[in-house]
Each structure stands twice: as structure tokens, then as C-alpha cells.
Coordinates of C-alpha atoms in Angstrom, one line a residue:
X1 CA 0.0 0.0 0.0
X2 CA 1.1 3.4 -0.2
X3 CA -0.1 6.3 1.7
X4 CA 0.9 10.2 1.7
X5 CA 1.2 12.8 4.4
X6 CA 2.2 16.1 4.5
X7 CA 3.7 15.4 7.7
X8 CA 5.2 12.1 8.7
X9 CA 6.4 11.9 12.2
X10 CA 7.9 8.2 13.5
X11 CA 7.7 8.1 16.8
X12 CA 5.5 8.8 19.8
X13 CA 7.5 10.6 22.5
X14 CA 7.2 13.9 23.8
X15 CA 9.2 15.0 20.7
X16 CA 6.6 13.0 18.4
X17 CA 3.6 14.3 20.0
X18 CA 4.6 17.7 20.9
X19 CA 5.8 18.6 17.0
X20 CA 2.4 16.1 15.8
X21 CA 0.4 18.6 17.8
X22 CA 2.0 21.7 16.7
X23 CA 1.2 21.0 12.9
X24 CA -2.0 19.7 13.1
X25 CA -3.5 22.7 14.7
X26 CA -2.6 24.9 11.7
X27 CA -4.3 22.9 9.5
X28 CA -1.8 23.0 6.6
X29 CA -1.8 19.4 5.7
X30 CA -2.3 15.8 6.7
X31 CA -0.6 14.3 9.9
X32 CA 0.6 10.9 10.2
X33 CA 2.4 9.5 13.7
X34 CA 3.5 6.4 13.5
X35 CA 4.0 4.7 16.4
X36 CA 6.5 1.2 16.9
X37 CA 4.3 -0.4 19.7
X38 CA 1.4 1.6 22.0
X39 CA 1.9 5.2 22.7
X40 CA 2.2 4.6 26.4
X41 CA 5.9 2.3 25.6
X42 CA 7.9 5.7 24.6
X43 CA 11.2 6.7 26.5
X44 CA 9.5 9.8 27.5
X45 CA 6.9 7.7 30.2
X46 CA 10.3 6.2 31.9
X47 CA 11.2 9.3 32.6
X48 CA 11.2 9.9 36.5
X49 CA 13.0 12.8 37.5
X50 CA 11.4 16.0 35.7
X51 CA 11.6 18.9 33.7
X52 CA 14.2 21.7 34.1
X53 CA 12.8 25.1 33.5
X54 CA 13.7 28.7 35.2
X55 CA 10.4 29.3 36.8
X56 CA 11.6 31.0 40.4
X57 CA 12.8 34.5 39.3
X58 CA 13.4 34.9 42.8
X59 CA 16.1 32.3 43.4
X60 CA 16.9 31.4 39.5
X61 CA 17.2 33.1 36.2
X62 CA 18.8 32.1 32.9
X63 CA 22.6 32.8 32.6
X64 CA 22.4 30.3 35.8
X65 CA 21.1 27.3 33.8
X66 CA 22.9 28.2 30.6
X67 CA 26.4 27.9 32.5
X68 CA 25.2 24.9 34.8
X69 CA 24.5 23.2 31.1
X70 CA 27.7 24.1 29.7
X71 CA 29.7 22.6 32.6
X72 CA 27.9 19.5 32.7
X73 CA 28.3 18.7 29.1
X74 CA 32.1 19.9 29.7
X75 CA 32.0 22.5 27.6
X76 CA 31.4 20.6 24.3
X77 CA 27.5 22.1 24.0
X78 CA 26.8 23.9 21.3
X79 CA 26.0 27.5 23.6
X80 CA 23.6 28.5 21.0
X81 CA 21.5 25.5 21.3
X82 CA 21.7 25.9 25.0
X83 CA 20.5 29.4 25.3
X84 CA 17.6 28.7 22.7
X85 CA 16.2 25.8 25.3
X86 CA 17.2 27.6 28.4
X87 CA 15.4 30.4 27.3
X88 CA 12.5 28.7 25.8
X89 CA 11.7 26.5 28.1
X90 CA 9.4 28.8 30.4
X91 CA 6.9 29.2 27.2
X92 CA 7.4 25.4 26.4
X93 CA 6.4 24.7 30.4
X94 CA 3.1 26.9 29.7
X95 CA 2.2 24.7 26.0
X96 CA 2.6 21.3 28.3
X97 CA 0.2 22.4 31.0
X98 CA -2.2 23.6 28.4
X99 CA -2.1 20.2 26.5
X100 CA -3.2 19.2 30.3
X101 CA -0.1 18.4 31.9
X102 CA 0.3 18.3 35.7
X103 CA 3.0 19.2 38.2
X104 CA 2.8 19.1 41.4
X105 CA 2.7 22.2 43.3
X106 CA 3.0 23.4 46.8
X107 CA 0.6 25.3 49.4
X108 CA 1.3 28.7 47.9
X109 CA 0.4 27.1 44.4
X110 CA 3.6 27.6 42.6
X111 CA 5.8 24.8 41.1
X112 CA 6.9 22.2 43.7
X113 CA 10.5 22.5 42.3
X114 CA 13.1 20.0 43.2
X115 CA 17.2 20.2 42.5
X116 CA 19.2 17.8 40.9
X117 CA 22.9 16.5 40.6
X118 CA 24.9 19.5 38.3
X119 CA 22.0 22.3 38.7
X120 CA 22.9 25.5 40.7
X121 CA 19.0 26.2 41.5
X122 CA 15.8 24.7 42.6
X123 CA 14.6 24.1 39.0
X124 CA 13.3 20.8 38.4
X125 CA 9.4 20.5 37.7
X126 CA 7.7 17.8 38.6
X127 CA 4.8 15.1 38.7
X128 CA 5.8 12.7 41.9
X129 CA 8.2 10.6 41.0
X130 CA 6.5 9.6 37.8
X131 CA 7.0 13.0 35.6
X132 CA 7.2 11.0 32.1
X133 CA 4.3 8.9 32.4
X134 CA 2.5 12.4 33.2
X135 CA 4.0 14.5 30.4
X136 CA 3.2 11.0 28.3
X137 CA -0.2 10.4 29.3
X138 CA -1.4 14.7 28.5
X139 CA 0.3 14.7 25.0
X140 CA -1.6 11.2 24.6
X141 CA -5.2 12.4 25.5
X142 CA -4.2 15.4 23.6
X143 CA -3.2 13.7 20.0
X144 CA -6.1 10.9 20.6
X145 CA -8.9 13.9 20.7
X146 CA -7.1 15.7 17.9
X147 CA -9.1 14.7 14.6
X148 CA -6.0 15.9 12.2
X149 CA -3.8 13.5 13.4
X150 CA -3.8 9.3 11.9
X151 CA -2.1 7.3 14.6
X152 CA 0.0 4.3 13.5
X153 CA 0.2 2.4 16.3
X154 CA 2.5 -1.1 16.2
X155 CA 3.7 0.4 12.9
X156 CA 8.1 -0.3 12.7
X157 CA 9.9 2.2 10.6
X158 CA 12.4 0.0 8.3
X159 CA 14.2 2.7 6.3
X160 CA 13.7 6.4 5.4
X161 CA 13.4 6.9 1.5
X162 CA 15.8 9.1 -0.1
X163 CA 16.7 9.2 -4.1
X164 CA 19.0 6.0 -3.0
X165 CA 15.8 4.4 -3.8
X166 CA 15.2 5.9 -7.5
X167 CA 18.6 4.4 -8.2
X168 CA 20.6 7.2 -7.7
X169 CA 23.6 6.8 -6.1
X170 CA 23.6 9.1 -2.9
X171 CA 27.3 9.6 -0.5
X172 CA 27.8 12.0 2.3
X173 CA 29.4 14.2 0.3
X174 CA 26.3 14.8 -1.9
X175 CA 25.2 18.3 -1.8
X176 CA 21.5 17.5 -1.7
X177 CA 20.4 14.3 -0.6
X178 CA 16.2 14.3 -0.2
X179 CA 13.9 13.1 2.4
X180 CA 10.4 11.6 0.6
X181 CA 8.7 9.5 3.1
X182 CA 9.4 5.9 5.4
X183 CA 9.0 2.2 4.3
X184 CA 6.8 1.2 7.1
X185 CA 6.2 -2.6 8.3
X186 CA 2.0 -2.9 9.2
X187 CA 0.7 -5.6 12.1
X188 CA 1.0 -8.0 9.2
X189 CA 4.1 -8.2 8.1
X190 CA 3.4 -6.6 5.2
X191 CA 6.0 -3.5 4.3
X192 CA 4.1 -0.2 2.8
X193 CA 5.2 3.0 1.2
X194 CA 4.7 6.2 3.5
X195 CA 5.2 9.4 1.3
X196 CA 5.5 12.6 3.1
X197 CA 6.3 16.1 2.6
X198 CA 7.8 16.5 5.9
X199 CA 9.3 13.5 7.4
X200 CA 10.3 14.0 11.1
X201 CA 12.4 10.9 13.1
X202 CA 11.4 11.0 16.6
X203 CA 12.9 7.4 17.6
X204 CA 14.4 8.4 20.8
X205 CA 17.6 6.4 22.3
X206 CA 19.7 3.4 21.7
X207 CA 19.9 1.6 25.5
X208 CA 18.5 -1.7 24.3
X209 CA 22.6 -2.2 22.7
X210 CA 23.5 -2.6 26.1
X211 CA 23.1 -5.7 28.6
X212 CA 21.0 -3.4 31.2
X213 CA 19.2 -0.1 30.6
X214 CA 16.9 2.0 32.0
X215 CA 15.2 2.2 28.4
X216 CA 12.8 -0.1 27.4
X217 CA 13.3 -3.0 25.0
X218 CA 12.4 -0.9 21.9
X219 CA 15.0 1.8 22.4
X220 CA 17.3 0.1 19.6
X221 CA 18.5 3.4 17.9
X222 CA 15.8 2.8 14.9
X223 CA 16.6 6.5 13.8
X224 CA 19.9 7.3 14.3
X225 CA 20.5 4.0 12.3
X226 CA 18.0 4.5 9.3
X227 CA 19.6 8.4 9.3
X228 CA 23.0 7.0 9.4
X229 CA 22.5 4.3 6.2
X230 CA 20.7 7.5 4.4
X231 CA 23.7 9.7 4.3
X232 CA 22.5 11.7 7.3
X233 CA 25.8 13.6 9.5
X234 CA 25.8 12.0 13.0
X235 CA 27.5 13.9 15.6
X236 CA 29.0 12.7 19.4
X237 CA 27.9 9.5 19.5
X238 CA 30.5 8.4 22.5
X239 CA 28.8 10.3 24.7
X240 CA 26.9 7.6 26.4
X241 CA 25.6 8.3 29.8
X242 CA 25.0 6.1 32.4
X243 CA 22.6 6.3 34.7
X244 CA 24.4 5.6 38.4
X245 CA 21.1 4.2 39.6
X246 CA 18.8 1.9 38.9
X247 CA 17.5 -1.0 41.3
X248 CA 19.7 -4.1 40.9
X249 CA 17.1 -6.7 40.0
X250 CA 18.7 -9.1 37.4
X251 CA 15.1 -10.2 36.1
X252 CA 14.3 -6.5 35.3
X253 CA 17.0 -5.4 32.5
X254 CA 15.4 -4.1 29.7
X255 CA 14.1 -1.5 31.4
X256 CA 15.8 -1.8 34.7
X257 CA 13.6 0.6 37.3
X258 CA 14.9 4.1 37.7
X259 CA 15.8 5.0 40.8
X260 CA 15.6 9.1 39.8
X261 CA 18.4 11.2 40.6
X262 CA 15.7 13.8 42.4
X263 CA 16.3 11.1 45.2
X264 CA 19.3 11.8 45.6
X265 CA 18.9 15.7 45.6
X266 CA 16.0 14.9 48.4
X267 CA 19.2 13.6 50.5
X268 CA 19.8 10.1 49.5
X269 CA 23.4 8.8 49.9
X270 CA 25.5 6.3 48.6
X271 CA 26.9 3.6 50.3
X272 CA 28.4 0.2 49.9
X273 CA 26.6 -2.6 51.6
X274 CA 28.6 -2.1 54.6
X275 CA 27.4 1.1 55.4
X276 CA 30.4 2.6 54.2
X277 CA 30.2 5.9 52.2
X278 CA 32.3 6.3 49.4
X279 CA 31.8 9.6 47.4
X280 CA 34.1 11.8 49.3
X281 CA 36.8 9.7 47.5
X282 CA 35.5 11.2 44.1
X283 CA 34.0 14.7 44.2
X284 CA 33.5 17.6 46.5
X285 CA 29.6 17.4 45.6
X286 CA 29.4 13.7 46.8
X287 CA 26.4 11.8 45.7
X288 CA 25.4 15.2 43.8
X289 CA 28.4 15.5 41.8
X290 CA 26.8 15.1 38.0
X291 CA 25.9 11.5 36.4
X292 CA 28.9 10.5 34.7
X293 CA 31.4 11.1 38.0
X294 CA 28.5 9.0 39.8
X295 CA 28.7 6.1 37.6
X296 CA 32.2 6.1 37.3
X297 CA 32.4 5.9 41.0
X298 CA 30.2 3.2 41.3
X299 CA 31.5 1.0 38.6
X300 CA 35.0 1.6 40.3
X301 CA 33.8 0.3 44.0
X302 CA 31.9 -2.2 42.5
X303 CA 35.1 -4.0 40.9
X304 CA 37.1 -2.4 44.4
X305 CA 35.1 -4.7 46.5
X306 CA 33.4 -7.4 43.9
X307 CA 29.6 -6.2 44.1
X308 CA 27.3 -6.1 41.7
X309 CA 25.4 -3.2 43.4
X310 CA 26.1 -0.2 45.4
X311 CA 23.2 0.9 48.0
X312 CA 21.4 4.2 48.3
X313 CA 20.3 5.3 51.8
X314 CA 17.2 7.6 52.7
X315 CA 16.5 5.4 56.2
X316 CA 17.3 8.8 57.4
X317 CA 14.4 10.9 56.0
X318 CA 11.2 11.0 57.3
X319 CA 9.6 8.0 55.9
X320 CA 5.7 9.8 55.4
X321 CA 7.8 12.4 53.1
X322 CA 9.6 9.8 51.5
X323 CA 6.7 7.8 50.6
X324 CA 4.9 11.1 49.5
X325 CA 7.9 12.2 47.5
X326 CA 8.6 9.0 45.9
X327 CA 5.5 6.9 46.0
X328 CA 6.2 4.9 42.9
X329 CA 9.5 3.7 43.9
X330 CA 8.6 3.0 47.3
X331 CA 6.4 0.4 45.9
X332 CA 8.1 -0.8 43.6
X333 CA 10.6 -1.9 45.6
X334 CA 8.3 -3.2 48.0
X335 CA 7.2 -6.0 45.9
X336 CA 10.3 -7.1 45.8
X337 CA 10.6 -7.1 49.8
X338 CA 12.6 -3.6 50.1
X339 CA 11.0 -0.7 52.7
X340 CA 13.2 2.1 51.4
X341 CA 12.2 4.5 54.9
X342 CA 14.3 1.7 56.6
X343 CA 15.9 -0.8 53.5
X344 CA 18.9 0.6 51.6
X345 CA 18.1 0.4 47.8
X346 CA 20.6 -1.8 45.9
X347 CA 21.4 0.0 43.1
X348 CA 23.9 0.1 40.0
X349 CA 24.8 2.1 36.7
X350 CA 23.1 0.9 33.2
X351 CA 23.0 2.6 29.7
X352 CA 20.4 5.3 30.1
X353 CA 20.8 8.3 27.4
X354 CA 22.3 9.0 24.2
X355 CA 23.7 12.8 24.3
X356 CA 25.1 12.0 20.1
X357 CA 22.7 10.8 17.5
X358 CA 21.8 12.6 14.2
X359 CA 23.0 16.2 13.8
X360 CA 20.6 19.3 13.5
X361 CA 20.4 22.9 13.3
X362 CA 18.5 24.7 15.5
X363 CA 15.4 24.0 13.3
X364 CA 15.9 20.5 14.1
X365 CA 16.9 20.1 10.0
X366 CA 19.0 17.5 9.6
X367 CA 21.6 17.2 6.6
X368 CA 18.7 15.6 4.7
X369 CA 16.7 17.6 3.3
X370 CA 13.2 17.5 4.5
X371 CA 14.3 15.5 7.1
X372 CA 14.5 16.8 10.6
X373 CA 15.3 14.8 13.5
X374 CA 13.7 15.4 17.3
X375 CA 14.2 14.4 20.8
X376 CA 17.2 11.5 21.7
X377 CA 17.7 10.3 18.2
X378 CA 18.7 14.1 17.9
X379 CA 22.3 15.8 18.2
X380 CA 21.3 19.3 18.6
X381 CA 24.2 20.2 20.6
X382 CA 22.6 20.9 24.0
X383 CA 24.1 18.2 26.0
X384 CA 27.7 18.5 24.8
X385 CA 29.8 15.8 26.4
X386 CA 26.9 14.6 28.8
X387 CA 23.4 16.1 29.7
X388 CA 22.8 17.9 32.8
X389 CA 19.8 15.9 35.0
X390 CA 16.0 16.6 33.2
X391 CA 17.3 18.9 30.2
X392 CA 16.1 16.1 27.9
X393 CA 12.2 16.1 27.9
X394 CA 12.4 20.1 27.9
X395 CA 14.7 19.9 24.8
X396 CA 12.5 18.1 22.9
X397 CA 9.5 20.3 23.3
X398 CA 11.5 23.5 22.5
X399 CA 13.0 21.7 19.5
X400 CA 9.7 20.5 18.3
X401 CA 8.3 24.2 18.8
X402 CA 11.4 25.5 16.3
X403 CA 10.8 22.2 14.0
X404 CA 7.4 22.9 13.7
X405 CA 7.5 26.3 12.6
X406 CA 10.5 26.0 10.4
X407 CA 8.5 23.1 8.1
X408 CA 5.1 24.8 8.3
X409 CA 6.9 27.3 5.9
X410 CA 8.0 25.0 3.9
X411 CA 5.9 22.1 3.5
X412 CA 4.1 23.9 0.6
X413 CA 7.2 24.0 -1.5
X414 CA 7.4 19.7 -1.6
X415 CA 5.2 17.9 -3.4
X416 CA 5.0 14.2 -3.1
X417 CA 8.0 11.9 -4.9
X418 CA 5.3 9.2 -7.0
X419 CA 8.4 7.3 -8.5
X420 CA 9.3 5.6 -5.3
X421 CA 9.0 2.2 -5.9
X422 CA 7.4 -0.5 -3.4
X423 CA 9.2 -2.6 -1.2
X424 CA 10.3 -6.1 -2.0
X425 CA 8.2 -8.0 0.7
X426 CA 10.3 -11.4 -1.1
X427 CA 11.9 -13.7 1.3
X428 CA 10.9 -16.3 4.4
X429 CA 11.8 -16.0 8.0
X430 CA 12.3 -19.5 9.7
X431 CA 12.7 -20.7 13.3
X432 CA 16.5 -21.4 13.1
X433 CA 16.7 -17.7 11.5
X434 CA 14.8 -16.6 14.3
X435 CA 17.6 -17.9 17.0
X436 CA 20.6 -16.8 14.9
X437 CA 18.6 -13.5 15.4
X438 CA 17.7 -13.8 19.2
X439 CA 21.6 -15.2 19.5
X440 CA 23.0 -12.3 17.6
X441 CA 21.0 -9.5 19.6
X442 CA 22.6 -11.3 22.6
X443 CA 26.1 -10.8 21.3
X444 CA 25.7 -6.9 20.7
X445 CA 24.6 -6.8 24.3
X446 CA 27.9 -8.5 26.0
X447 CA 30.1 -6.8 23.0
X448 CA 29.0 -3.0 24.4
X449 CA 29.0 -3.7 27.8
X450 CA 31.8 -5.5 28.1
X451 CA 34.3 -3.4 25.6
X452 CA 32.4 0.2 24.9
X453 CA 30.6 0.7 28.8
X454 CA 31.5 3.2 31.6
X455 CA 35.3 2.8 30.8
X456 CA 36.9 2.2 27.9
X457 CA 40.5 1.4 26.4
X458 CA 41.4 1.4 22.5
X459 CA 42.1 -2.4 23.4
X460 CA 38.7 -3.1 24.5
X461 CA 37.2 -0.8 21.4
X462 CA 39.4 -2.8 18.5
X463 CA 38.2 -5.9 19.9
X464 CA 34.1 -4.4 19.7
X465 CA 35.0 -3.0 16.2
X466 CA 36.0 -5.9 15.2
X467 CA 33.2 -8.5 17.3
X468 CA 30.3 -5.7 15.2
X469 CA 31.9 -5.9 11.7
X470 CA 31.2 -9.8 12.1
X471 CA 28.0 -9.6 13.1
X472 CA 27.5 -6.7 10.2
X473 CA 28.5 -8.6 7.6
X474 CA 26.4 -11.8 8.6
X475 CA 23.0 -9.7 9.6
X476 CA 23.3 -8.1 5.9
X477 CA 23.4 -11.3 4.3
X478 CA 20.3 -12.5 6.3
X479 CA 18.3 -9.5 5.4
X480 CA 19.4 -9.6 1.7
X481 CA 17.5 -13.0 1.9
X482 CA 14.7 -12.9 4.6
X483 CA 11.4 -11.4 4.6
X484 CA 11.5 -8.0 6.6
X485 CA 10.4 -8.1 10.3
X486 CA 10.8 -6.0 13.2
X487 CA 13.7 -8.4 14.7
X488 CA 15.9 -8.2 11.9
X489 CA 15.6 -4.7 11.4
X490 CA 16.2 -4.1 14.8
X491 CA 19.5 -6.3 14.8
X492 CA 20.7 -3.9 11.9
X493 CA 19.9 -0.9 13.9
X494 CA 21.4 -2.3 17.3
X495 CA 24.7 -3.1 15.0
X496 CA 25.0 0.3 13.1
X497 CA 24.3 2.0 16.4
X498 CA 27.2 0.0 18.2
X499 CA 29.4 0.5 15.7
X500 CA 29.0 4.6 15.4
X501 CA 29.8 4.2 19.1
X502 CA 32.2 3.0 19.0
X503 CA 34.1 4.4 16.0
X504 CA 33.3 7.9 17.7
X505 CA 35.0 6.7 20.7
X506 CA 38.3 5.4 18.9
X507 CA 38.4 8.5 17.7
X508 CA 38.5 10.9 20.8
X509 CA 41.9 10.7 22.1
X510 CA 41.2 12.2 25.4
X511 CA 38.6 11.8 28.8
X512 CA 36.0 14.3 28.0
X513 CA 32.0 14.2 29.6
X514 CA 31.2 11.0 29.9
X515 CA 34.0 9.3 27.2
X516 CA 36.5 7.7 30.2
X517 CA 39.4 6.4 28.5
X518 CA 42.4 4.7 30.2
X519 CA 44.4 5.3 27.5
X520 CA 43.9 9.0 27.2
X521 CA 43.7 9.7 30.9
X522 CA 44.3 13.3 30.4
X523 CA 41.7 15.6 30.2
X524 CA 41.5 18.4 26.9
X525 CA 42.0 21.6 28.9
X526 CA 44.5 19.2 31.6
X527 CA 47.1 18.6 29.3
X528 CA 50.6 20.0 29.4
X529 CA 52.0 23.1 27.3
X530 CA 55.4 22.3 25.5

């Protein structure tokens, strides 16, 4: 089959949603969001912590957050991109609580604001402990009542369609490689043609290449991957952070539960087992210092002492506030026989945001034209060398604001590409495919957590290079030869993704944000004049 939209967004984050909504209510063409699985399974409903916006004149104001940015993503950000969210973000705040988004406030009625690792302020809005799911389920009650927007829901995105597909042969040095729509794999296996005007990747992260993740199982990198095969410039793809804690639970890995850094700016501490504290050893901000000093520390006591978790204390706090504050993880970890107001929380680093992924201006334009790219998938040069604690889900809403009104001036100049040809939906999948699949998805997993993880060596990134150039070559053949399905075109993503990894990583010959090289233990700025 093949449809057309003016407007093609895949995927059904905040990003996806927010731009979606944006669009539609101008009313200058047809919007189509297609969605991999339900709209409830984005990245953007995992989200714990909040949303960091100046709100508090009083206390806060925007040079503060701009410079608290720049030093958390050590210097690397783009400061343009940084003072457009920064000073954005207040107007952005006022769209989500339109769309009927809630944060909690306090008695006087302003924002409840909470602090986290890296900022200066009180800045952090907030919805409990569950802010995501909020933003999540607003934007979803707001795109389900909007009558100008088709939702695509189990829909998987294969490749975006460029004039590769015509025949012509398209490189990254092209000066003008063209965005006309998505190959798009229905509920029934079947692959159809999705022209668009506007095409808009929304894919979020890539946490599913690693063995555990605070993502869920879908975040493979879908975007950043079909971008990357179309030509697309990808930008700072070693900057991988970690997230220092999520609750040990070796049956929960993809996602493993978030244990929000706001708990630790409510007073939590880390600790080994024993009690011990450890953070001093690391940074004069202890268990506030920012993300990627956290997770570094851990990972270092954890191979110090042979754990395989690290323990977060708030016994200390008043348990009725904790279990106000923090209702969500206080039951979570109940059911599996943990009191957090008088249990420490085992807890441990996994894969948890992708600060790299496809470049953009500060449109949200890609390289491709008619292409732009929103939310984690996106590089737009905010998060520099890691992301300060809740920039994320407030980038994407600014970014989708700019997208949005960038292609609504545009959109009229496209017109729909009617030479693209129709899939090839030749080929079989069989059982003993299927395991070389499962088996192979496996492999990725152990190569990227054992070889490209917290810390890294050139030794330990040859060896991955090499381990994902296997796998490449074999996955290729096998899709050359199989009938497309969401497993196999996952595996190609999960592989591409690993590999820009880790070639971006090879290729920084220094520890910068959250790249930790043993080779290159010398910071930039730390090295000696001659």
C-alpha cells in the first residue's frame, strides 16, 4: 500500500507528540504519527525525575542554567543550542500544562521545584516521581482527541526513503540528498510506502545495545541508524551516559527501574553494603556530583570490593515524606521485599541516554533535506559531552516548537515523490533464523557492555570493532534473503548504532564528559603546554 502525508512523524515521544500537535492545529496538511508499539511504551513515560525550567525569578534566572549546562556537558555544547532551550523552556512549560499536563505544586500554588545533581537552583518541575508517564499520558489524550492527526500504532519504521531508492547513487558528500517518506512494516508483516512532505524521526535512544538499561526493550536506535545508512551527518555518538542508579534486579534489565536522581537531591546517599560511604573519594559534591562522575564511582567500588550493586540510603528521612515524594519507587521496591524508609536500595549504573545521535540545526533540520530529526535520536548540541539531570524532555518540546515552525513554511514548496518504488516483501523467516537473530542480539549486548561501557581502552574498542563488523556482515546477508520483520531490522539498527559508538569513541583521544578512556587519561583543557 502506499499512503501520503504532508507530515510524517515516527515516533511517539514527547518530541513526536509535541511537533504532531504543533502542525496539526494549523491545519496546513495531513498528519501521520506512526508509532512502533502503543503510545504509552515511549522513553519519555520512563522518565522519572522532571523537567528543568527557570520558573523561580526569585532564586533562578537564565545565565544560571545556561552555564550549569555548559559545565555538565564539559564545555562541548553547542551554547547557541543551549540558550535557545534555556530560554524557551518557560513558554514550552506553559504549551505542556495547556495540553493538560500536571505538576505538582505546593501550598502557595507555585511549582513544587526540586534540585538535581549538576544544577545550581531549585529548578526541576515535577509530577511525583513519575513526571514522564504524566508528560506522556497529556500529550496522549491530547493527539487521541485531535481529529487531524492518523495514529499508526505497532507500525516499525524499516528505512527512510531518499533518491538512493530511484537508483541514484547518494554519498555524504552529496550536496543535496532528499527526504520523501518511510517504508513502514503494518501488524501484518506486510512493508508499505509512506510518502511525506515533511518526514520527522522521533525514535528516541539506543539503551537496548547494552546488557541493562533504563530504556525499554524498543529503544534500539531505529533513527539514528536509518539516518546514518541515508547519508544523514551523526554527531557525538561516545557520549553515552549512564545512569548511576537503577535497582539491581537481574530479572528486570530491559528496562531496569529508575531509581531518579531527584532522590538523591532529596538527601539520599550512597553507600556500599557495609554502610560505608564512598563519594568523598570522588568529588566535593558527593552523591550530587553530576551522572557520569557517579557512575564512574560506582563502577569503580563495584570492581574495588566485587559487588554487583552499590546501596542508596534515605532510612534517614522522614519515611511519610519519602513515601509522598517518591510513591512509585517506594512500591516498587516493596514488591520485591525492600521498605526504602528503613531498607537501603541496591542499586547500580546501566546505559540510560544518548547525548550523540543525528545532527541538526537549531530547526531540528537534519543534513537531509526534509528531514529533521527530534528528541534522543537528535544531536542538537545541547548536551555537549553529557546532559545535565531533566534537560532532555524540555529539549524536545522547544525543539519540536522550532521544528514545527520552520517546516510549516516550507511544506508547501514539496510535493510528493510518485516514482518511489514499493518494497520487495520477497523472502521467508524460519525458526533457526529466528535464533541466529535472538543469538545475535545477545552478542551486541555482552560486545557494548563488556568493551564500549562506563570505561573504555582502544584495546577493548578494536576488539568491539571488530566482534560488530562480524556480526554486520552476517546480519546483511540474512536481510538480503529474509522477509523484513521488526527483529531483523532491529539487529541492523542495534549493530550500526554500536558500531558509530564506538568508531566515535576510537576517535576521541582524550577523557571528555562521559567518554572515560584509560588510554587517554588526560583531560582536553588538563594537558601539558610544551
Amino acid at each position: 500500500m502506499v499512503y501520503k502525508y504532508d507530515f510524517l512523524v515516527i515516533g511517539a515521544g514527547v518530541a513526536g507528540m509535541s511537533y504532531a500537535l504543533k502542525v496539526a492545529r494549523e491545519k496546513k496538511g495531513r498528519v501521520c504519527l506512526i508509532c512502533k508499539t502503543s503510545l504509552d511504551e515511549a522513553n519519555t513515560s520512563f522518565a522519572q525525575g522532571g523537567v528543568a525550567s527557570v520558573t523561580n525569578l526569585e532564586l533562578d534566572n537564565f545565565d544560571k542554567h545556561i552555564e550549569d549546562t555548559m559545565i555538565a556537558g564539559d564545555y562541548i555544547s553547542d551554547r547557541q543550542a543551549v540558550e535557545q532551550v534555556v530560554r524557551q523552556a518557560p513558554e514550552q512549560i506553559r504549551q505542556l500544562v495547556e495540553w493538560g499536563v500536571n505538576f505538582d505544586k505546593n501550598e502557595k500554588g507555585d511549582f513544587d521545584l526540586h534540585r538535581e545533581g549538576g544544577h545550581s537552583e531549585f529548578r526541576i518541575l515535577h509530577h511525583a516521581d513519575d513526571t514522564g508517564a504524566e508528560i506522556q499520558r497529556g500529550l496522549m489524550e491530547a493527539v487521541r482527541a485531535c481529529p487531524d492527526i492518523d495514529i499508526k500504532e505497532n507500525h516499525f519504521a524499516v528505512e527512510i526513503i531518499t533518491q538512493h531508492h530511484l537508483g541514484v547513487r547518494v554519498t555524504r558528500r552529496s550536496p543535496h540528498i532528499h527526504c520523501y517518506g518511510a517504508y513502514v512494516l503494518n501488524p501484518q508483516e506486510k512493508v508499505d510506502t509512506y510518502l511525506s512532505k515533511i518526514t520527522v524521526l522521533c525514535t528516541g535512544g539506543c539503551g537496548a545495545v547494552y546488557l541493562t538499561t533504563s530504556n525499554p526493550v524498543i529503544a534500539t536506535g531505529d533513527g539514528i541508524a536509518m539516518a546514518y545508512r541515508a547519508k544523514a551527518t551523526v554527531a557525538d555518538m561516545e557520549f553515552v551516559q549512564f545512569h548511576p542508579t537503577v535497582l539491581h534486579n537481574p530479572k528486570e534489565t530491559h528496562p531496569a527501574y529508575l531509581i531518579t536522581e531527584a532522590m538523591r537531591g532529596y538527601g539520599g546517599i550512597l553507600k556500599l553494603p557495609n554502610g560505608e560511604t564512598f563519594m568523598e573519594k570522588y568529588d566535593e559534591r558527593l552523591s550530587l556530583a553530576p551522572r557520569d562522575i557517579v557512575a564512574r564511582a560506582i563502577d569503580k567500588e563495584m570492581k574495588i570490593h566485587g559487588l554487583d550493586h552499590v546501596c542508596l540510603d534515605v532510612t534517614h528521612k522522614a519515611p511519610e515524606e519519602t513515601r509522598h515524594h517518591f510513591p512509585n519507587i517506594y512500591q516498587k521496591c516493596l514488591s520485591i521485599g525492600i521498605d526504602i524508609t528503613s531498607d537501603y536500595i541496591p542499586v547500580r549504573p546501566a546505559a540510560h541516554y544518548m547525548c550523540g545521535g543525528i545532527k541538526v540545526d537549531l530547526n531540528g533540520q537534519s543534513s537531509i533535506d526534509r528531514l529533521y530529526a527530534l528528541g534522543e535520536c537528535s544531536c542538537t548540541g545541547l548536551h555537549g559531552g553529557n546532559r545535565l539531570a531533566s534537560n532532555s524532555l524540555i529539549e524536545a518540546v522547544v525543539y519540536a516548537d522550532a521544528a514545527a515552525r520552520d517546516s510549516l513554511q516550507s511544506v508547501d514548496l514539496y510535493d510528493f515523490n510518485d516514482k518511489v518504488p514499493e518494497w520487495n516483501d520477497e523472502g521467508t523467516m524460519t525458526n533457526e533464523e529466528k535464533v541466529l537473530i535472538t543469538q545475535s542480539v545477545k552478542e551486541v549486548n555482552q560486545i557494548m557492555s563488556n568493551y564500549v561501557g562506563i570505561v573504555r581502552s582502544d584495546l577493548r574498542l578494536h576488539r568491539a570493532w571488530d566482534r560488530l563488523d562480524m556480526l554486520y556482515e552476517e546480519t546483511e546477508r540474512l536481510f538480503k534473503r529474509v522477509k523484513a520483520s521488526r527483529d531483523i531490522c532491529e539487529l541492523r539498527n542495534m549493530i550500526n548504532v554500536g558500531y558509530l559508538i564506538t568508531r566515535w569513541a576510537l576517535e576521541r583521544k582524550e577523557c571528555r564528559g562521559l567518554h572515560f578512556t584509560t588510554d587517554y587519561p588526560l583531560h582536553a583543557y588538563d594537558k601539558p603546554t610544551e
